[in-house]
Amino acid sequence: ALCFATPDAQEAPESFEDEHAAPETEQSRALPPTEPPIPHDTTKVVTLEESLAKPDGPFPSVKSPRKRRHLVQLLIVGAWATLVGLLGNIYLGFSCYFAAVEVQVGAYSAELDLHYGLWVYSPAQSAMVGYKYCQAYDDNQESPLLAQVFHLAASAAGLFSLGVLWYYMISGVVSSGFWSAGMWSCVLATLLQLLVFLFFTTETCREEGCDWGIGSSIVLVTAFAWMILAMEMRHQRSNLGIGARPTASPKRVEMTTVNSQKYRPMSDDSSYTPPAMS
């Protein structure tokens, strides 16, 4: 038997979408074909803090090589000043070799060297028994009171400066006023350390004539250490931006680069004219 297809017969849809697709009208056929949109370019997100954190900028970041170099320099000078300043003043407090006096004792006028420090001295009995020892000043020997006061004041001022320095090195944060106080305290420690030489104005040195001792050299070295530390703190204050604040608070800024045309341009065929709508 032969089967003939009638005009009313229709082919089955290939898929579910084709079956339920919207019917094509004359108006939809008039629209030009379009291509899928071009995706946007990648978005770069930066912050104002990152834009200010330049190696040569006014507010260098912690990770910048410039700030790291200044921190290492401050660390080296601070460690050296701590070693010299603290150990030097400790030595001056327990040693009796700040100045030396040559005296004659005994029936044969034997010449002996007696040593004097800021807080202790070696009596004549120590030289006569064969070994020298130091003891605190008593009623038999006048103590250099003025030099002792300046020694304590210089030690206190230097300790305050070192406290400010190491507080910043450990925490990384210090106020501008606190840093300035530490810097000027270091300058004061330099002057007070040099005033310890008023020891040579005591009655013993005026009558007997004191010679320069090891402690006197240590006073010079310690005063030099305080002066170098004060200069370093002043120099690194601007380099490290201590106490400085940026004019604007860090804000999130989006810098996006987008294509000026969202879709690709249509064909250059200008002869295309959509059909008139009936």
CSV table of C-alpha atoms in Angstrom, one decimal:
chain,number,residue,atom,x,y,z
A,1,ALA,CA,0.0,0.0,0.0
A,2,LEU,CA,1.2,3.5,-0.8
A,3,CYS,CA,1.1,6.4,1.6
A,4,PHE,CA,1.0,9.9,0.4
A,5,ALA,CA,1.7,13.0,2.5
A,6,THR,CA,-1.0,15.6,2.6
A,7,PRO,CA,-0.3,19.3,2.6
A,8,ASP,CA,-1.6,19.6,6.2
A,9,ALA,CA,1.0,17.2,7.5
A,10,GLN,CA,3.9,18.9,9.4
A,11,GLU,CA,7.2,17.6,10.5
A,12,ALA,CA,7.7,16.9,14.3
A,13,PRO,CA,9.8,19.5,16.1
A,14,GLU,CA,13.5,18.6,16.6
A,15,SER,CA,13.6,19.8,20.2
A,16,PHE,CA,11.4,21.1,23.0
A,17,GLU,CA,12.8,24.6,22.4
A,18,ASP,CA,11.9,24.6,18.8
A,19,GLU,CA,8.4,23.5,19.6
A,20,HIS,CA,7.8,26.3,22.1
A,21,ALA,CA,9.8,29.0,20.4
A,22,ALA,CA,8.0,32.3,19.6
A,23,PRO,CA,6.7,32.5,16.1
A,24,GLU,CA,8.8,34.6,13.8
A,25,THR,CA,7.1,37.8,12.7
A,26,GLU,CA,7.8,40.2,9.9
A,27,GLN,CA,9.0,42.8,12.5
A,28,SER,CA,11.5,40.5,14.0
A,29,ARG,CA,12.8,39.6,10.6
A,30,ALA,CA,13.5,43.3,9.9
A,31,LEU,CA,16.0,43.6,12.9
A,32,PRO,CA,19.6,43.2,11.9
A,33,PRO,CA,21.5,40.3,13.5
A,34,THR,CA,23.6,41.1,16.5
A,35,GLU,CA,26.6,39.4,18.0
A,36,PRO,CA,27.1,38.6,21.7
A,37,PRO,CA,28.5,41.4,23.8
A,38,ILE,CA,32.2,41.7,24.5
A,39,PRO,CA,33.1,41.1,28.2
A,40,HIS,CA,34.4,44.0,30.2
A,41,ASP,CA,38.0,44.4,30.9
A,42,THR,CA,39.4,43.4,34.3
A,43,THR,CA,38.9,45.8,37.1
A,44,LYS,CA,41.9,46.9,39.1
A,45,VAL,CA,41.1,47.9,42.7
A,46,VAL,CA,43.6,50.1,44.5
A,47,THR,CA,43.4,52.1,47.7
A,48,LEU,CA,44.5,55.6,48.5
A,49,GLU,CA,47.0,54.2,51.0
A,50,GLU,CA,48.6,52.1,48.4
A,51,SER,CA,48.9,55.1,46.0
A,52,LEU,CA,50.6,57.1,48.7
A,53,ALA,CA,52.9,54.2,49.7
A,54,LYS,CA,55.7,54.9,47.2
A,55,PRO,CA,59.4,54.3,48.0
A,56,ASP,CA,60.1,58.0,47.5
A,57,GLY,CA,56.8,59.4,48.7
A,58,PRO,CA,56.1,61.3,51.9
A,59,PHE,CA,54.6,58.3,53.6
A,60,PRO,CA,56.6,55.2,52.7
A,61,SER,CA,55.1,51.9,53.6
A,62,VAL,CA,56.7,49.5,56.1
A,63,LYS,CA,57.7,47.2,53.3
A,64,SER,CA,59.4,49.8,51.2
A,65,PRO,CA,63.2,49.4,50.8
A,66,ARG,CA,63.7,53.1,51.7
A,67,LYS,CA,62.1,52.8,55.1
A,68,ARG,CA,63.7,49.5,55.8
A,69,ARG,CA,67.1,51.0,55.2
A,70,HIS,CA,66.5,53.9,57.6
A,71,LEU,CA,65.1,51.5,60.2
A,72,VAL,CA,68.3,49.4,60.0
A,73,GLN,CA,70.4,52.5,60.4
A,74,LEU,CA,68.4,53.7,63.4
A,75,LEU,CA,68.7,50.2,64.9
A,76,ILE,CA,72.5,50.1,64.6
A,77,VAL,CA,73.0,53.6,66.0
A,78,GLY,CA,70.5,52.9,68.8
A,79,ALA,CA,72.2,49.6,69.8
A,80,TRP,CA,75.6,51.2,69.8
A,81,ALA,CA,74.3,54.2,71.9
A,82,THR,CA,72.6,51.7,74.3
A,83,LEU,CA,75.8,49.7,74.8
A,84,VAL,CA,78.1,52.7,75.2
A,85,GLY,CA,75.7,54.8,77.2
A,86,LEU,CA,74.5,52.2,79.7
A,87,LEU,CA,77.8,50.4,80.2
A,88,GLY,CA,79.7,53.6,80.4
A,89,ASN,CA,77.6,55.1,83.1
A,90,ILE,CA,77.6,51.8,85.0
A,91,TYR,CA,81.3,51.7,84.9
A,92,LEU,CA,81.5,55.3,86.2
A,93,GLY,CA,79.2,54.4,89.1
A,94,PHE,CA,81.4,51.5,90.4
A,95,SER,CA,84.9,52.4,89.3
A,96,CYS,CA,87.4,54.5,91.1
A,97,TYR,CA,89.6,55.2,88.1
A,98,PHE,CA,88.1,58.5,87.0
A,99,ALA,CA,91.2,60.4,88.2
A,100,ALA,CA,94.5,59.6,89.7
A,101,VAL,CA,96.5,61.5,92.3
A,102,GLU,CA,100.2,60.9,93.1
A,103,VAL,CA,100.9,61.2,96.9
A,104,GLN,CA,103.9,60.7,99.2
A,105,VAL,CA,103.3,58.6,102.3
A,106,GLY,CA,105.5,57.0,105.0
A,107,ALA,CA,108.8,58.0,106.5
A,108,TYR,CA,110.6,57.5,103.2
A,109,SER,CA,108.1,59.6,101.3
A,110,ALA,CA,107.1,56.8,99.0
A,111,GLU,CA,105.2,57.9,96.0
A,112,LEU,CA,101.9,56.1,95.6
A,113,ASP,CA,99.0,56.6,93.1
A,114,LEU,CA,95.6,57.0,94.6
A,115,HIS,CA,92.6,56.7,92.4
A,116,TYR,CA,89.3,58.6,92.7
A,117,GLY,CA,86.0,57.9,91.1
A,118,LEU,CA,82.6,59.5,91.2
A,119,TRP,CA,81.3,57.4,94.0
A,120,VAL,CA,84.3,55.4,95.4
A,121,TYR,CA,88.0,56.0,95.8
A,122,SER,CA,91.1,54.0,96.8
A,123,PRO,CA,92.4,55.1,100.2
A,124,ALA,CA,96.1,55.4,101.1
A,125,GLN,CA,95.9,52.2,103.2
A,126,SER,CA,95.1,50.2,100.0
A,127,ALA,CA,98.4,51.1,98.5
A,128,MET,CA,100.4,50.5,101.6
A,129,VAL,CA,99.1,47.0,102.1
A,130,GLY,CA,100.1,46.0,98.6
A,131,TYR,CA,96.9,45.9,96.7
A,132,LYS,CA,94.4,48.6,95.7
A,133,TYR,CA,90.7,48.5,96.5
A,134,CYS,CA,87.9,51.0,96.3
A,135,GLN,CA,85.6,52.1,99.0
A,136,ALA,CA,82.7,54.6,99.2
A,137,TYR,CA,83.5,58.2,100.2
A,138,ASP,CA,83.3,58.9,103.9
A,139,ASP,CA,84.1,61.6,106.4
A,140,ASN,CA,87.8,61.3,105.7
A,141,GLN,CA,87.5,62.1,102.0
A,142,GLU,CA,85.2,64.7,100.5
A,143,SER,CA,82.9,63.4,97.8
A,144,PRO,CA,82.5,65.1,94.5
A,145,LEU,CA,78.8,66.0,95.1
A,146,LEU,CA,78.3,68.1,92.0
A,147,ALA,CA,79.8,65.6,89.6
A,148,GLN,CA,77.6,62.9,91.2
A,149,VAL,CA,74.5,64.9,90.6
A,150,PHE,CA,75.3,65.4,86.9
A,151,HIS,CA,76.2,61.8,86.5
A,152,LEU,CA,72.8,60.7,87.8
A,153,ALA,CA,71.0,63.3,85.7
A,154,ALA,CA,72.8,62.3,82.6
A,155,SER,CA,72.0,58.7,83.2
A,156,ALA,CA,68.3,59.4,83.7
A,157,ALA,CA,68.0,61.6,80.6
A,158,GLY,CA,69.8,59.0,78.5
A,159,LEU,CA,67.6,56.2,79.8
A,160,PHE,CA,64.5,58.2,78.8
A,161,SER,CA,65.8,58.7,75.3
A,162,LEU,CA,66.6,55.0,74.9
A,163,GLY,CA,63.1,54.2,76.2
A,164,VAL,CA,61.5,56.3,73.5
A,165,LEU,CA,63.8,54.8,70.9
A,166,TRP,CA,63.2,51.2,71.7
A,167,TYR,CA,59.5,51.7,72.2
A,168,TYR,CA,59.3,52.9,68.6
A,169,MET,CA,61.5,50.0,67.4
A,170,ILE,CA,59.3,47.4,69.1
A,171,SER,CA,55.8,48.9,68.5
A,172,GLY,CA,56.4,50.9,65.3
A,173,VAL,CA,54.2,53.7,66.6
A,174,VAL,CA,55.2,56.8,68.5
A,175,SER,CA,53.7,60.3,68.7
A,176,SER,CA,55.6,63.3,67.4
A,177,GLY,CA,55.8,65.0,70.8
A,178,PHE,CA,57.0,61.9,72.5
A,179,TRP,CA,59.8,61.5,69.9
A,180,SER,CA,60.8,65.1,70.2
A,181,ALA,CA,61.0,64.8,74.0
A,182,GLY,CA,63.3,61.8,73.6
A,183,MET,CA,65.5,63.6,71.1
A,184,TRP,CA,65.9,66.7,73.3
A,185,SER,CA,66.4,64.5,76.4
A,186,CYS,CA,69.3,63.0,74.5
A,187,VAL,CA,70.8,66.4,73.8
A,188,LEU,CA,70.4,67.2,77.5
A,189,ALA,CA,72.2,63.9,78.4
A,190,THR,CA,75.1,65.0,76.3
A,191,LEU,CA,75.5,68.3,78.2
A,192,LEU,CA,75.0,66.7,81.6
A,193,GLN,CA,77.6,64.0,80.8
A,194,LEU,CA,80.2,66.7,80.0
A,195,LEU,CA,79.4,68.5,83.2
A,196,VAL,CA,80.7,65.5,85.1
A,197,PHE,CA,84.2,66.9,84.5
A,198,LEU,CA,83.4,69.3,87.3
A,199,PHE,CA,85.0,66.6,89.3
A,200,PHE,CA,88.3,68.2,88.6
A,201,THR,CA,87.2,71.3,90.5
A,202,THR,CA,87.0,69.5,93.8
A,203,GLU,CA,89.4,70.4,96.7
A,204,THR,CA,91.4,67.2,96.2
A,205,CYS,CA,92.1,67.9,92.6
A,206,ARG,CA,92.9,71.6,93.3
A,207,GLU,CA,95.4,70.7,96.1
A,208,GLU,CA,97.0,67.5,94.8
A,209,GLY,CA,96.5,67.9,91.1
A,210,CYS,CA,94.4,65.1,89.4
A,211,ASP,CA,95.6,63.2,86.4
A,212,TRP,CA,93.3,62.0,83.6
A,213,GLY,CA,92.0,58.5,84.2
A,214,ILE,CA,90.1,55.8,82.3
A,215,GLY,CA,86.8,57.1,83.6
A,216,SER,CA,87.4,60.5,82.1
A,217,SER,CA,87.8,59.0,78.7
A,218,ILE,CA,84.6,57.0,79.1
A,219,VAL,CA,82.8,60.2,79.9
A,220,LEU,CA,83.8,61.7,76.5
A,221,VAL,CA,82.8,58.5,74.7
A,222,THR,CA,79.4,58.4,76.4
A,223,ALA,CA,78.7,62.0,75.7
A,224,PHE,CA,79.6,61.4,72.1
A,225,ALA,CA,77.2,58.5,72.0
A,226,TRP,CA,74.3,60.6,73.3
A,227,MET,CA,75.1,63.3,70.7
A,228,ILE,CA,75.1,60.9,67.8
A,229,LEU,CA,71.9,59.3,69.0
A,230,ALA,CA,70.2,62.8,69.2
A,231,MET,CA,71.3,63.6,65.7
A,232,GLU,CA,70.1,60.3,64.4
A,233,MET,CA,66.7,60.7,66.0
A,234,ARG,CA,66.4,64.1,64.4
A,235,HIS,CA,67.5,62.8,61.0
A,236,GLN,CA,65.2,59.8,61.0
A,237,ARG,CA,62.2,61.7,62.2
A,238,SER,CA,61.4,63.0,58.7
A,239,ASN,CA,62.7,59.9,56.9
A,240,LEU,CA,60.4,57.5,58.8
A,241,GLY,CA,57.5,59.9,58.9
A,242,ILE,CA,57.2,59.8,62.7
A,243,GLY,CA,54.1,61.6,63.8
A,244,ALA,CA,53.0,62.5,60.2
A,245,ARG,CA,49.5,61.6,59.0
A,246,PRO,CA,48.2,61.5,55.4
A,247,THR,CA,45.8,64.3,54.5
A,248,ALA,CA,43.1,61.9,53.5
A,249,SER,CA,42.0,58.7,55.1
A,250,PRO,CA,42.5,55.6,53.1
A,251,LYS,CA,39.5,55.0,50.9
A,252,ARG,CA,38.7,52.2,48.5
A,253,VAL,CA,39.0,53.5,44.9
A,254,GLU,CA,37.9,51.5,41.9
A,255,MET,CA,39.8,52.1,38.7
A,256,THR,CA,37.9,50.4,35.9
A,257,THR,CA,38.7,50.4,32.3
A,258,VAL,CA,35.7,49.6,30.1
A,259,ASN,CA,35.3,49.4,26.3
A,260,SER,CA,33.6,52.4,24.9
A,261,GLN,CA,31.3,50.2,22.9
A,262,LYS,CA,29.4,47.5,24.6
A,263,TYR,CA,28.6,45.6,21.4
A,264,ARG,CA,30.6,45.0,18.3
A,265,PRO,CA,29.9,47.4,15.5
A,266,MET,CA,27.4,46.2,12.8
A,267,SER,CA,28.4,45.5,9.3
A,268,ASP,CA,29.7,48.3,7.2
A,269,ASP,CA,27.1,47.6,4.6
A,270,SER,CA,25.2,50.9,4.7
A,271,SER,CA,22.9,49.8,1.9
A,272,TYR,CA,20.9,47.8,4.4
A,273,THR,CA,17.4,49.3,5.0
A,274,PRO,CA,14.9,47.6,7.2
A,275,PRO,CA,11.6,46.9,5.4
A,276,ALA,CA,8.7,49.2,6.1
A,277,MET,CA,6.2,48.1,8.6
A,278,SER,CA,2.8,47.6,7.2
